[in-house]
Amino acid sequence: MNTFYPSYIEELDEAQKEAVLYDGGPALVIAGAGSGKTRVLVAKVLHLIDLGYAPSQIMALTFTNKAAREMRARIYTHAGAAARQVMMGTFHSVFSRILRTYADRLGYQASFSIYDTTDSKNLVKAIIKRLELDDKTYKPNVVANRISNAKNRLLSPQAYLSNKEISIYNTQSHVPRIGEIYVIYQEELKKNNSMDFDDLLFQTNILLRDHPDVLQEVKRHTGYLLIDEYQDTNFAQYMIARQIMGETGNIFVVGDDAQSIYSFRGANISNILTFQQTFKGTKLFKLEQNYRSTQTIVQVANSLISHNEAQIPKEIYSENETGELIQIHEALTADAEAEWAADCIKREAGKGLPFSECTVLYRTNAQSRIIEQEFRRMRIPFRIYGGHAFFDYKEIKDVIAYLKLAVNPSDNEAYSRVINYPRRGIGDVTINRLKETATNQNRSLYEQTSSENISQVPVNAATAKKLTAFHELIRNFVDKASEEISFSEIARNIISESGVAADILGDNTPEGLKRQENFKELLNSIDEYQVKITENEQVPSLQNYLSEVALMTDQDTQQADQKDVVTLMTIHSAKGLEFDHVYILGLEEQLFPSALCTTPPELEEERRLFYVAITRARKKCRICYARQRYRNGSLEIMRPSRFLGELSPTLIERTRDSMIDPYGTMRGSPHSRKHGDFLPTDFPQAASDKYLQNFDKKSPSKSPGRSGQKIHVGTRSEHDTLRSYDSIGSLNVGDTVMHNKFGIGTINALEGEGDNARATVNFNEYGIKKMMLKFAKLSKL
């Protein structure tokens, strides 16, 4: 006899239906990419209501407000007003409501405030100042991050202080008083009747642990607990679920261990991997049909993720069309890589594909600069999803402000932006008084802070001294800008002496590392500009560089309201999204996987990140890596990512820039294959540690951790001439070299010394070029 099911059940496939209809205790649903997990969660809630569970006794937890709104809207379509009664929302929003109900048990009033990230950092700053600690050692960002991590691990201030391992680590990090700051921080929150964002989970755990009657009441009102994206839960979230549901309660979680990519936020993949051991009698369901992607895309993703050991076995499949092979393109440089992606998208748009169905994915925010630059040149509209255009990041705008002041010290916007960055003890009240005085005197802020005019500003002597010191700093930068040294040297000196470099490079929090990547990429852009202008036999200057930056940001503003645009974003931001065409750039060792990821668990997460990138594609997935890339001010030879060797070779097609021959070497370079600077066309299978060690042996002249060969051309000489030489530094006449723009060439002549050293190079495709070695960044092959 056929069983009659409501429409929301009939719409499900068999695997989805089994999971939704199961009502026998804990259930773990492994939902592969594109397998319809949201549909399953919605159907589960509707089914529970049909079984007689009161909507108010169903708790459904998500990681984003968007996901909660989408689920509630779908439930409302079938269940009407009952949808409003379901306890649905993010972990933080649901448990903040419970905390308000029982706030008095924790010594809070129900009206407690919730501190956002800025509020928390400001409180940390105030405590550091009160304790008279050096805020360059006890960086507020670092301290706030340590406190946040402690709370997510359920470490109270007292437990933090008494933990010997943490104490040793903090002492070795030269911040032994972080525990003391944590104690005061928590006391101040309590005094202010406030909780920070992490407290919403931390205090909920304390409430449930220390007040058994509250725990029983919460259990009584939670007949069923559903959790979305379970692979992203941290320890605090896991413990809340464990306390409420016990070992055998009605808990239904949906997730995919293959898409666990947020460990830097505290996510613990072991929560999903050990769920069946933690919750006794768990029933495991696997949603293995991918409704999103072509068969080829799914099979390639499977071949990649199969190399991970820490996973729940599954075989994702698709019944969609077979689809095209996955293209892996080998570009000569990072610029060529961006140009290749832009060309492909332009061609597809010419065939009628909307720009909005294309996305370009990359590992780090800093990679977007070159991509943005190329898209502007090709007039391809784009938007940055989940972030900013490169030159809109705060750390970049701060550096640009200093460079602007070196050219135009009367720029009041730039002056006020950095007068107290890095911190100089010049507060808002002082800045407002300075602005008011300067306006009344019809002067720029720079003029008003000179030693001749500072007495007119109503501040005390100590503050006046700080203002004049900043004036002198900027005056020194103005003088530097007129010196007869290279533009890039001027910029680097300004960035260093302003204190910006030390501030950015001293912050090793996850957010700080992102700022460092952007900062280093800005230095790369300065070096590249120097080379580009010099090669065109023009004189690079700060003023022209700043004009170019201003024109780029203005162009971004003009296209901000367009809707049919290509989406540029990091892979982390792409989680949960899908596009017809996906381009994944930067598949190189040290970049993807990241140089910061060295342990097996870290490398497995990098592999999962690549898996997420591939599975964003519905119809086409194209992947690219560059042979050379500017990194830390030098042009480095890159190695293809080990992950490329893990993709099923029968499902990929390889293409390359025209200057790279079929053997994977550079055309016109008789020594390339001999020296092993470039890998053959076949990617290293699984790229073992042995492979990486062997490769490193072929490139002995490298700084630790890098694969590029750097050319040193000596230092500045007072007696530079244009005398000819057979060799300069490590370069010799007759050497085959690589240039970022012109490709492969042979050195015909060398002349000059120090900063004036020059080479005449006969490039295979561009002919003879004469260039300054200091700026040319030639790589010897």
CSV table of C-alpha atoms in Angstrom, one decimal, residues 28-30 229-233 253-260 267-279 284 309-313:
chain,number,residue,atom,x,y,z
A,28,LEU,CA,23.8,12.6,11.8
A,29,VAL,CA,23.1,13.7,8.2
A,30,ILE,CA,26.3,14.0,6.1
A,229,GLU,CA,26.6,23.2,9.4
A,230,TYR,CA,27.6,21.0,12.3
A,231,GLN,CA,31.1,20.7,11.0
A,232,ASP,CA,31.6,24.4,11.9
A,233,THR,CA,30.8,24.1,15.6
A,253,VAL,CA,22.6,17.6,12.9
A,254,VAL,CA,23.4,18.3,9.3
A,255,GLY,CA,26.9,19.0,8.0
A,256,ASP,CA,29.7,17.9,5.7
A,257,ASP,CA,33.1,17.1,7.2
A,258,ALA,CA,34.6,17.7,3.7
A,259,GLN,CA,33.6,21.3,4.0
A,260,SER,CA,35.1,22.1,7.4
A,267,ALA,CA,35.6,25.3,14.5
A,268,ASN,CA,36.5,21.8,15.5
A,269,ILE,CA,36.1,19.1,12.8
A,270,SER,CA,36.3,16.4,15.5
A,271,ASN,CA,32.8,17.4,16.6
A,272,ILE,CA,31.3,15.9,13.5
A,273,LEU,CA,33.8,13.1,13.1
A,274,THR,CA,33.1,11.8,16.6
A,275,PHE,CA,29.4,12.5,16.7
A,276,GLN,CA,28.5,8.8,16.6
A,277,GLN,CA,30.7,8.1,19.6
A,278,THR,CA,29.5,11.1,21.5
A,279,PHE,CA,25.7,10.6,21.0
A,284,LEU,CA,24.0,7.9,10.1
A,309,GLU,CA,42.4,10.6,6.1
A,310,ALA,CA,40.2,12.4,8.7
A,311,GLN,CA,36.8,12.0,7.0
A,312,ILE,CA,33.6,10.1,7.0
A,313,PRO,CA,33.6,7.9,3.8
